[in-house]
Coordinates of C-alpha atoms in Angstrom, one line a residue:
Chain A
M264 CA -22.4 33.8 -42.7
Q265 CA -24.9 32.5 -40.3
K266 CA -23.4 30.5 -37.4
K267 CA -24.8 27.0 -37.0
L268 CA -25.0 24.7 -34.0
Q269 CA -22.1 22.4 -34.3
V270 CA -24.0 19.4 -32.9
E271 CA -27.7 18.8 -32.9
A272 CA -29.7 19.4 -29.6
I273 CA -31.1 16.4 -27.6
E274 CA -34.4 16.2 -25.7
Q275 CA -33.2 14.3 -22.6
G276 CA -29.8 13.1 -21.5
S277 CA -26.3 14.4 -21.0
V278 CA -23.9 16.7 -22.9
I279 CA -20.2 16.4 -22.0
D280 CA -18.4 19.5 -23.1
H281 CA -14.8 20.7 -22.9
I282 CA -13.3 17.4 -23.6
P283 CA -9.7 17.8 -24.9
A284 CA -9.4 16.8 -28.6
R285 CA -8.7 13.1 -29.1
Q286 CA -10.2 12.1 -25.8
G287 CA -13.8 11.8 -26.9
V288 CA -13.5 8.4 -28.5
K289 CA -11.6 7.1 -25.5
I290 CA -14.5 8.2 -23.2
L291 CA -17.0 6.5 -25.4
K292 CA -15.0 3.3 -25.2
F293 CA -14.3 3.6 -21.5
F294 CA -18.0 4.1 -20.5
K295 CA -19.0 1.3 -23.0
F296 CA -21.2 3.8 -24.9
T297 CA -20.1 2.0 -28.0
Q298 CA -22.4 -0.8 -26.9
T299 CA -25.5 1.2 -26.0
N300 CA -28.6 1.6 -28.1
E301 CA -29.1 5.2 -27.0
K302 CA -28.7 7.9 -29.6
I303 CA -25.2 9.4 -29.4
T304 CA -23.9 12.4 -31.2
I305 CA -20.2 13.2 -31.0
G306 CA -18.2 16.1 -32.2
L307 CA -14.5 15.7 -32.7
N308 CA -11.9 18.5 -33.1
L309 CA -14.5 21.3 -32.7
A310 CA -13.2 24.8 -32.9
T311 CA -12.2 26.5 -29.6
H312 CA -10.9 30.0 -28.7
N313 CA -7.4 28.7 -27.9
G314 CA -7.2 26.9 -31.2
K315 CA -6.5 23.5 -29.6
G316 CA -9.9 22.1 -30.4
K317 CA -12.2 20.0 -28.3
D318 CA -14.4 17.0 -28.4
L319 CA -18.1 16.9 -27.3
I320 CA -20.5 14.0 -26.6
K321 CA -24.3 14.1 -26.4
I322 CA -26.0 11.0 -25.2
E323 CA -29.7 10.6 -24.9
N324 CA -31.5 9.1 -21.8
T325 CA -28.3 8.7 -19.9
F326 CA -27.2 10.5 -16.8
F327 CA -23.9 10.3 -14.9
N328 CA -23.7 9.5 -11.2
D329 CA -21.0 11.2 -9.2
Q330 CA -18.6 8.3 -9.5
Q331 CA -18.9 8.2 -13.2
A332 CA -18.6 11.9 -13.5
N333 CA -15.4 11.9 -11.5
Q334 CA -13.9 9.1 -13.6
L335 CA -14.4 11.4 -16.6
A336 CA -11.7 13.6 -15.0
L337 CA -9.1 11.0 -16.0
F338 CA -9.7 12.0 -19.7
A339 CA -11.1 15.5 -19.4
P340 CA -10.1 17.2 -16.1
N341 CA -12.0 20.4 -17.1
A342 CA -15.1 18.8 -18.7
T343 CA -18.6 20.0 -17.8
I344 CA -21.6 17.8 -17.8
N345 CA -25.0 19.3 -18.8
Q346 CA -28.1 17.4 -17.8
I347 CA -30.8 18.0 -20.3
K348 CA -34.5 17.6 -19.9
D349 CA -37.1 18.8 -22.5
F350 CA -34.3 20.4 -24.5
K351 CA -33.3 22.6 -21.5
V352 CA -30.2 22.4 -19.3
V353 CA -31.5 21.6 -15.9
N354 CA -28.1 21.0 -14.2
K355 CA -24.6 21.8 -15.2
F356 CA -21.5 20.8 -13.2
K357 CA -17.7 20.5 -13.6
V358 CA -16.1 17.1 -13.1
Q359 CA -14.1 16.7 -9.9
L360 CA -10.9 14.7 -9.7
P361 CA -11.5 12.1 -7.0
S362 CA -8.8 11.2 -4.5
S363 CA -8.5 7.7 -5.8
F364 CA -9.4 5.5 -8.8
I365 CA -10.5 1.9 -8.1
D366 CA -10.8 -0.8 -10.8
V367 CA -10.4 1.7 -13.6
L368 CA -6.8 1.7 -14.7
A369 CA -4.1 -1.0 -15.1
C370 CA -0.8 -0.4 -13.3
P371 CA 1.9 0.5 -15.8
N372 CA 4.4 -1.4 -13.8
S373 CA 4.4 -4.9 -15.4
N374 CA 5.9 -6.4 -12.2
C375 CA 3.1 -5.1 -10.0
I376 CA 1.3 -7.8 -8.1
S377 CA -2.1 -6.3 -9.0
H378 CA -2.0 -7.8 -12.5
N379 CA -2.4 -11.5 -11.7
E380 CA -4.3 -11.5 -8.5
P381 CA -8.0 -11.3 -7.5
V382 CA -7.8 -7.6 -6.5
K383 CA -9.1 -4.4 -8.0
S384 CA -6.4 -1.9 -9.1
R385 CA -6.3 1.2 -6.9
F386 CA -4.5 4.5 -7.5
Y387 CA -4.2 7.6 -5.3
V388 CA -4.0 11.0 -6.8
Q389 CA -0.6 12.3 -5.9
Q390 CA -0.4 15.4 -8.0
K391 CA -3.4 17.1 -9.7
K392 CA -1.8 19.7 -12.0
K393 CA 0.0 17.3 -14.2
L394 CA -2.0 14.3 -13.1
K395 CA 0.2 11.8 -11.3
L396 CA -1.2 8.6 -9.7
K397 CA 0.4 6.3 -7.1
C398 CA -0.4 2.6 -7.1
H399 CA -1.8 1.2 -3.8
Y400 CA 0.2 -2.0 -4.3
C401 CA 3.6 -1.4 -5.9
E402 CA 3.7 2.2 -4.6
K403 CA 5.1 3.5 -7.8
S404 CA 3.9 6.8 -9.3
F405 CA 3.1 7.4 -12.9
I406 CA 1.8 10.3 -15.0
R407 CA -1.6 9.9 -16.6
S408 CA -0.3 9.3 -20.1
T409 CA 1.5 6.1 -19.1
F410 CA -1.7 4.3 -18.1
D411 CA -4.0 2.0 -20.0
E412 CA -7.6 1.7 -19.0
L413 CA -8.9 -1.7 -17.9
D414 CA -11.1 -3.5 -20.3
Chain B
M296 CA -1.2 0.3 27.8
T297 CA -1.8 -1.2 24.4
N298 CA 1.0 -0.7 22.0
P299 CA -0.1 1.0 18.8
L300 CA 1.6 -1.6 16.6
Y301 CA -0.2 -4.6 18.1
Q302 CA -1.5 -6.8 15.2
K303 CA -0.5 -4.2 12.6
N304 CA 1.1 -5.0 9.2
I305 CA 4.6 -3.7 8.4
I306 CA 4.5 -3.2 4.7
S307 CA 6.1 0.2 3.8
I308 CA 8.3 2.5 5.9
A309 CA 6.0 5.3 4.9
D310 CA 3.2 3.7 6.9
L311 CA 5.1 4.3 10.1
S312 CA 4.9 7.5 12.0
R313 CA 7.9 9.0 13.9
S314 CA 6.5 7.7 17.2
D315 CA 6.0 4.2 15.7
L316 CA 9.7 4.3 14.6
E317 CA 10.8 5.5 18.1
L318 CA 8.8 2.7 19.8
I319 CA 10.4 0.1 17.5
L320 CA 13.9 1.4 18.1
Q321 CA 13.4 1.6 21.9
T322 CA 12.1 -2.0 21.8
A323 CA 15.1 -3.2 19.8
E324 CA 17.4 -1.5 22.3
S325 CA 15.6 -3.2 25.2
L326 CA 15.7 -6.6 23.6
K327 CA 19.4 -6.3 22.8
K328 CA 20.1 -5.4 26.4
T329 CA 17.6 -7.8 28.0
P330 CA 16.9 -10.9 25.9
Q331 CA 13.3 -12.3 26.1
P332 CA 13.8 -16.0 25.3
T333 CA 10.2 -17.0 26.1
L334 CA 8.3 -14.0 24.8
L335 CA 6.9 -15.8 21.8
N336 CA 6.4 -19.3 23.4
N337 CA 3.5 -21.0 21.6
K338 CA 3.6 -18.6 18.7
V339 CA 4.1 -19.9 15.2
V340 CA 5.5 -17.5 12.6
A341 CA 5.4 -18.2 8.9
S342 CA 8.6 -17.4 7.0
C343 CA 7.7 -17.4 3.4
F344 CA 10.4 -16.6 0.8
F345 CA 8.9 -16.7 -2.6
E346 CA 12.3 -15.4 -3.7
A347 CA 15.6 -16.5 -2.0
S348 CA 17.3 -14.1 0.4
T349 CA 19.8 -15.8 2.7
R350 CA 20.7 -12.9 5.0
T351 CA 17.2 -11.6 5.6
R352 CA 15.8 -15.0 6.1
L353 CA 18.4 -16.2 8.6
S354 CA 18.2 -12.9 10.5
F355 CA 14.5 -13.1 10.7
E356 CA 14.4 -16.8 11.7
T357 CA 17.0 -16.2 14.3
A358 CA 14.9 -13.4 15.7
V359 CA 11.9 -15.7 16.0
Q360 CA 13.9 -18.5 17.6
R361 CA 15.7 -16.2 20.1
L362 CA 12.2 -15.0 21.3
G363 CA 11.1 -18.6 21.8
G364 CA 8.7 -18.8 18.8
S365 CA 8.6 -21.5 16.2
I366 CA 8.8 -21.2 12.4
I367 CA 7.1 -22.8 9.4
G368 CA 7.8 -21.8 5.8
F369 CA 9.9 -22.2 2.8
D370 CA 13.1 -20.6 1.4
S371 CA 12.3 -20.2 -2.3
G372 CA 9.2 -19.9 -4.3
G373 CA 10.1 -22.7 -6.7
N374 CA 8.9 -25.4 -4.3
T375 CA 5.6 -23.9 -3.5
S376 CA 2.2 -24.9 -5.0
L377 CA 1.9 -21.3 -6.0
A378 CA 4.7 -21.9 -8.5
Q379 CA 3.9 -25.5 -9.4
K380 CA 0.1 -25.4 -9.7
G381 CA -0.5 -21.8 -10.5
E382 CA -2.2 -20.9 -7.2
T383 CA -2.7 -17.2 -6.7
L384 CA -0.6 -15.5 -4.0
A385 CA -3.9 -14.4 -2.4
D386 CA -5.0 -18.1 -1.9
S387 CA -1.5 -19.2 -0.7
V388 CA -1.4 -16.4 1.9
K389 CA -4.9 -17.1 3.1
V390 CA -4.1 -20.7 3.8
I391 CA -0.6 -20.3 5.3
S392 CA -1.6 -17.5 7.5
S393 CA -4.4 -19.6 9.0
Y394 CA -1.6 -21.8 10.4
A395 CA 0.4 -19.0 11.9
D396 CA 0.4 -16.0 14.2
A397 CA 2.4 -13.8 11.9
F398 CA 3.5 -13.9 8.3
F399 CA 7.0 -12.7 7.2
M400 CA 7.4 -12.7 3.4
R401 CA 9.7 -11.8 0.6
H402 CA 8.4 -11.8 -3.0
P403 CA 9.9 -10.8 -6.4
Q404 CA 6.9 -8.7 -7.3
E405 CA 6.2 -5.1 -6.1
G406 CA 3.1 -4.8 -3.9
A407 CA 3.0 -8.5 -2.9
A408 CA 3.2 -7.8 0.8
R409 CA 0.4 -5.2 0.6
L410 CA -1.7 -7.6 -1.2
A411 CA -0.9 -10.4 1.3
S412 CA -2.0 -8.2 4.2
E413 CA -5.5 -7.9 2.5
F414 CA -6.0 -11.6 2.6
T415 CA -4.8 -12.5 6.1
S416 CA -6.1 -11.9 9.6
V417 CA -2.5 -12.0 11.1
P418 CA 0.2 -9.4 10.9
V419 CA 2.2 -9.4 7.7
I420 CA 5.9 -8.2 7.7
N421 CA 7.3 -7.3 4.4
G422 CA 10.8 -8.8 3.9
G423 CA 11.2 -7.2 0.5
D424 CA 8.8 -6.9 -2.4
G425 CA 10.6 -6.6 -5.7
S426 CA 12.2 -3.2 -6.1
N427 CA 9.7 -1.6 -3.8
Q428 CA 10.2 -1.8 0.0
H429 CA 12.3 -3.6 2.5
P430 CA 11.2 -1.9 5.8
T431 CA 13.0 -4.3 8.2
Q432 CA 16.3 -3.3 6.5
T433 CA 15.4 0.4 7.1
L434 CA 14.5 -0.4 10.7
L435 CA 17.8 -2.1 11.4
D436 CA 19.6 0.8 9.7
L437 CA 17.7 3.3 11.9
F438 CA 18.4 1.2 15.0
T439 CA 22.1 1.1 14.2
I440 CA 22.2 4.9 13.7
Y441 CA 20.3 5.5 16.9
E442 CA 22.5 3.0 18.8
T443 CA 25.8 4.6 17.6
Q444 CA 24.7 8.3 17.8
S445 CA 22.2 8.1 20.7
R446 CA 19.8 10.1 18.6
L447 CA 18.3 10.4 15.1
D448 CA 17.8 14.1 15.0
N449 CA 20.0 16.6 13.2
L450 CA 22.7 14.2 12.0
N451 CA 25.0 14.6 9.0
I452 CA 24.4 11.5 6.9
A453 CA 26.1 10.7 3.6
F454 CA 24.7 8.1 1.1
V455 CA 27.3 6.8 -1.3
G456 CA 27.1 4.7 -4.5
D457 CA 24.0 3.6 -6.4
L458 CA 21.4 6.0 -5.2
K459 CA 19.2 5.6 -8.2
Y460 CA 18.3 1.9 -7.9
G461 CA 19.1 1.2 -4.3
R462 CA 15.7 0.8 -2.5
T463 CA 17.7 0.7 0.8
V464 CA 18.9 4.3 0.5
H465 CA 15.5 5.5 -0.7
S466 CA 13.6 4.1 2.3
L467 CA 16.3 5.1 4.8
A468 CA 16.3 8.7 3.5
Q469 CA 12.5 8.8 3.6
A470 CA 12.5 7.6 7.2
L471 CA 15.3 9.9 8.4
S472 CA 13.5 12.9 6.8
L473 CA 11.1 12.6 9.8
F474 CA 14.1 13.5 12.0
N475 CA 15.4 16.6 10.2
C476 CA 18.8 15.1 9.3
N477 CA 21.2 16.8 6.8
F478 CA 21.9 14.6 3.8
Y479 CA 24.9 14.4 1.4
F480 CA 24.3 12.4 -1.8
I481 CA 27.5 11.1 -3.3
S482 CA 27.0 9.2 -6.6
P483 CA 27.9 9.2 -10.3
E484 CA 25.5 11.4 -12.1
A485 CA 23.9 8.5 -13.8
L486 CA 23.1 6.9 -10.4
A487 CA 21.8 10.0 -8.6
M488 CA 18.8 10.0 -6.2
P489 CA 15.6 9.7 -8.2
D490 CA 13.4 12.8 -8.6
Y491 CA 10.6 11.5 -6.4
I492 CA 12.8 11.2 -3.4
I493 CA 14.3 14.7 -4.0
E494 CA 10.7 16.1 -4.3
E495 CA 9.7 14.5 -1.0
L496 CA 12.7 15.9 0.7
N497 CA 12.0 19.4 -0.7
E498 CA 8.4 19.1 0.5
R499 CA 9.7 18.4 4.0
N500 CA 12.3 21.2 3.9
I501 CA 15.2 18.7 4.4
T502 CA 18.6 20.1 3.6
F503 CA 20.7 18.0 1.2
S504 CA 23.6 18.5 -1.2
L505 CA 25.0 16.5 -4.1
H506 CA 28.7 15.5 -4.3
N507 CA 31.1 13.8 -6.7
S508 CA 33.4 12.1 -4.1
I509 CA 33.5 10.9 -0.5
E510 CA 36.5 13.0 0.4
E511 CA 34.6 16.3 -0.3
V512 CA 32.5 15.8 2.8
V513 CA 33.8 12.9 4.9
D514 CA 35.2 15.1 7.7
E515 CA 31.7 16.6 8.4
L516 CA 29.8 13.3 8.8
D517 CA 28.2 11.4 11.6
I518 CA 27.1 8.5 9.4
L519 CA 28.7 7.3 6.1
Y520 CA 26.2 4.9 4.4
M521 CA 28.0 3.0 1.6
T522 CA 26.4 1.1 -1.2
R523 CA 27.9 -0.5 -4.2
V524 CA 28.2 1.1 -7.6
Q525 CA 27.5 -1.8 -9.9
K526 CA 30.1 -2.3 -12.5
E527 CA 27.5 -3.6 -15.0
R528 CA 25.8 -0.3 -15.2
F529 CA 28.8 1.3 -16.9
D530 CA 31.2 0.5 -19.7
E531 CA 34.6 -0.7 -18.5
T532 CA 36.6 2.5 -19.3
E533 CA 33.9 4.7 -17.7
Y534 CA 33.8 2.5 -14.6
Q535 CA 37.5 2.5 -14.1
H536 CA 37.6 6.2 -14.5
M537 CA 35.0 7.1 -11.9
K538 CA 35.0 4.2 -9.4
S539 CA 37.7 5.5 -7.1
A540 CA 35.5 8.4 -6.1
F541 CA 33.1 6.0 -4.5
L542 CA 35.5 3.6 -2.8
L543 CA 36.4 4.0 0.8
N544 CA 39.7 3.1 2.5
A545 CA 41.2 3.7 5.9
A546 CA 43.5 6.6 4.8
M547 CA 40.4 8.6 3.9
L548 CA 39.2 8.5 7.6
N549 CA 42.2 10.3 9.2
N550 CA 40.4 13.5 10.0
V551 CA 36.9 12.4 10.6
R552 CA 34.6 13.0 13.6
D553 CA 35.2 10.6 16.5
N554 CA 31.5 9.5 16.4
L555 CA 31.5 8.7 12.6
K556 CA 30.2 5.2 11.8
V557 CA 30.5 3.6 8.4
L558 CA 27.4 1.5 7.5
H559 CA 26.7 -0.8 4.5
P560 CA 23.6 -3.1 3.9
L561 CA 26.1 -5.8 2.7
P562 CA 27.2 -7.7 0.8
R563 CA 30.2 -5.5 -0.1
I564 CA 32.4 -6.2 -3.0
D565 CA 35.2 -3.7 -3.2
E566 CA 33.6 -0.4 -2.2
I567 CA 34.9 -0.7 1.4
D568 CA 38.6 -1.7 1.6
Y569 CA 39.3 -4.4 4.2
D570 CA 41.6 -1.9 6.0
V571 CA 38.5 0.0 7.0
D572 CA 37.4 -3.0 9.1
E573 CA 40.2 -2.4 11.5
T574 CA 39.2 1.2 12.2
P575 CA 36.9 2.3 15.0
Y576 CA 34.5 3.6 12.4
A577 CA 33.6 0.3 10.8
Y578 CA 30.1 -0.8 12.0
Y579 CA 28.6 -2.7 9.1
F580 CA 28.9 -6.2 10.7
Q581 CA 27.3 -4.9 14.0
Q582 CA 24.7 -3.3 11.7
A583 CA 23.9 -6.7 10.1
Q584 CA 23.6 -8.3 13.6
N585 CA 21.2 -5.5 14.6
G586 CA 18.8 -6.9 12.0
I587 CA 18.0 -9.6 14.6
F588 CA 17.1 -7.0 17.2
A589 CA 15.1 -4.8 14.8
R590 CA 13.1 -7.9 13.7
Q591 CA 12.7 -9.1 17.3
A592 CA 11.3 -5.7 18.1
L593 CA 8.7 -5.9 15.4
L594 CA 7.7 -9.4 16.4
A595 CA 7.4 -8.4 20.1
L596 CA 5.2 -5.4 19.3
L597 CA 3.0 -7.0 16.7
L598 CA 2.4 -10.2 18.7
T599 CA 2.3 -9.1 22.3
N600 CA -0.2 -6.4 23.4
H601 CA 1.5 -5.3 26.6
F602 CA 5.2 -5.7 25.9
Q603 CA 7.1 -3.1 27.8
A604 CA 10.5 -2.0 26.5
N605 CA 13.1 -1.6 29.4
A606 CA 15.4 0.8 27.6

C-alpha cells in the first residue's frame, strides 16, 4: 500500500514536530493559535516507532522567536521546529529548555503571594530530566504536571 | 572596608554564603559582648506583622531599640488598610518603606518577603513568610551553636520531632550543610525530613542517618535540636504509643558529651521535661535571648556600611 503524507505540506511557516501525544491542543491554546486567521493543520496521535504516538502542528506565515521556541519545551521537550519557505525546510532546530519561565505558568501553591499581586510569575528550572520548577517567590518546587498555564 | 551585606535583603537562608553567615555570627558575638546603644540613632525601622508573632516581634523590636533605633509598624494584619481596603502588599510596602530605613516583616503567605523586596528601596528582613522561610530564626540558631561550640564545622547535630513540617529544621539543616556537619534525624516515619532536603544534603555529600529514638544517638551529640511532635497529626492511640521516643528528660542525659547543648525554637509543650532545665545542657532560653543579638547583627550590617565587629 502506498504511504501517504500524514499532514499536508505548507508553503511558508513553521512545522512543530515530535510533540508528545495530547500536548498539541495545549500548545495551540497556549500560543493563542486558536485565535489566529492563519491556516493551521494539526495531526493528533500520529504513528511513531515507539508506539506512543505524537502530535504535529503546521502553521502558515508564522515563525517562532527564540523565547517562544523555548516555551515550547514546557509541553514538548524534544520538539523540533522546521521553518518552511517555498515548501522547503530552510531551518530546523530543537527546542531548548530555558533556565527560567516568566509570566507563563501559575504557581501550584495556592498560598503563594504571586497570585494576587502585580508581579509576573517566575520559575527556575531545578531539574531537567523530569522537569521540576522552583517558584521565585514561595521557593517551592513542583513537577511540570502540577502546573496550569496562565490565561 | 564596605561590608558585603550593606543595604542587602535577608529573605531566604539559601541567599547567604558561608562567609555572609560567618560575618553575621561574628557581628552578633561582638554586639553581645560590646553593646552599641547608639549605632542606629536617627534610623527608623518598620516592623510590619501582617500575621501575629509575639516572640519574633518582641525580639526584633528589642534589637532595634537596644541599638538606639526607633520603630514604626503594626502587630497584626487585621488593622491594616491592606486587610480593610484591599490594598496590594506591593503598594503597602512601597508606602511604608518610604518612611523607614529598613523593613522587617512577617506575612502568612509564602513569598511575601521576596515580593516586598522588589517594591522597596530599603533592606527587607524576612521575619517568616507562611511555611517558607524564617531566616532570622536560623541565624539565632546558628549563633547559639557557634557560641556554645566555638565552631560550626564538623559537629554532630541531631534534629528531633516534626522534621516534615518544621521550617526551622529545614532551614537550619540547609545552613549547616555549608559547614560539613554530621546529622541525625530522629522522627516518627510520618514526620521524616522531606525528600527535597535529603536530596540537597546528598548533593552536598553531607552524612546523615535516620533514627527512631533520641537514646539511640544522644551520647554522640554536640547539639540536640528538639521540636514538637504535634499530637493532632496522629490518632490518640498511635500518639501515646510513639511519643515517648521523642521526649527528653534529664535521666537520658547521664552519659552525654560535656559540650552537649539542648536547643529548641520554643514554645515547648511536653517534649522537654522541666527537669532538663536544671542540667548544664539546657540552652533553649539563652537561644531565645540570642535572637536579639542575631537580629541586631543583621540591622548593624544592613544599615551601617563600615560597622566593625570586635569579636
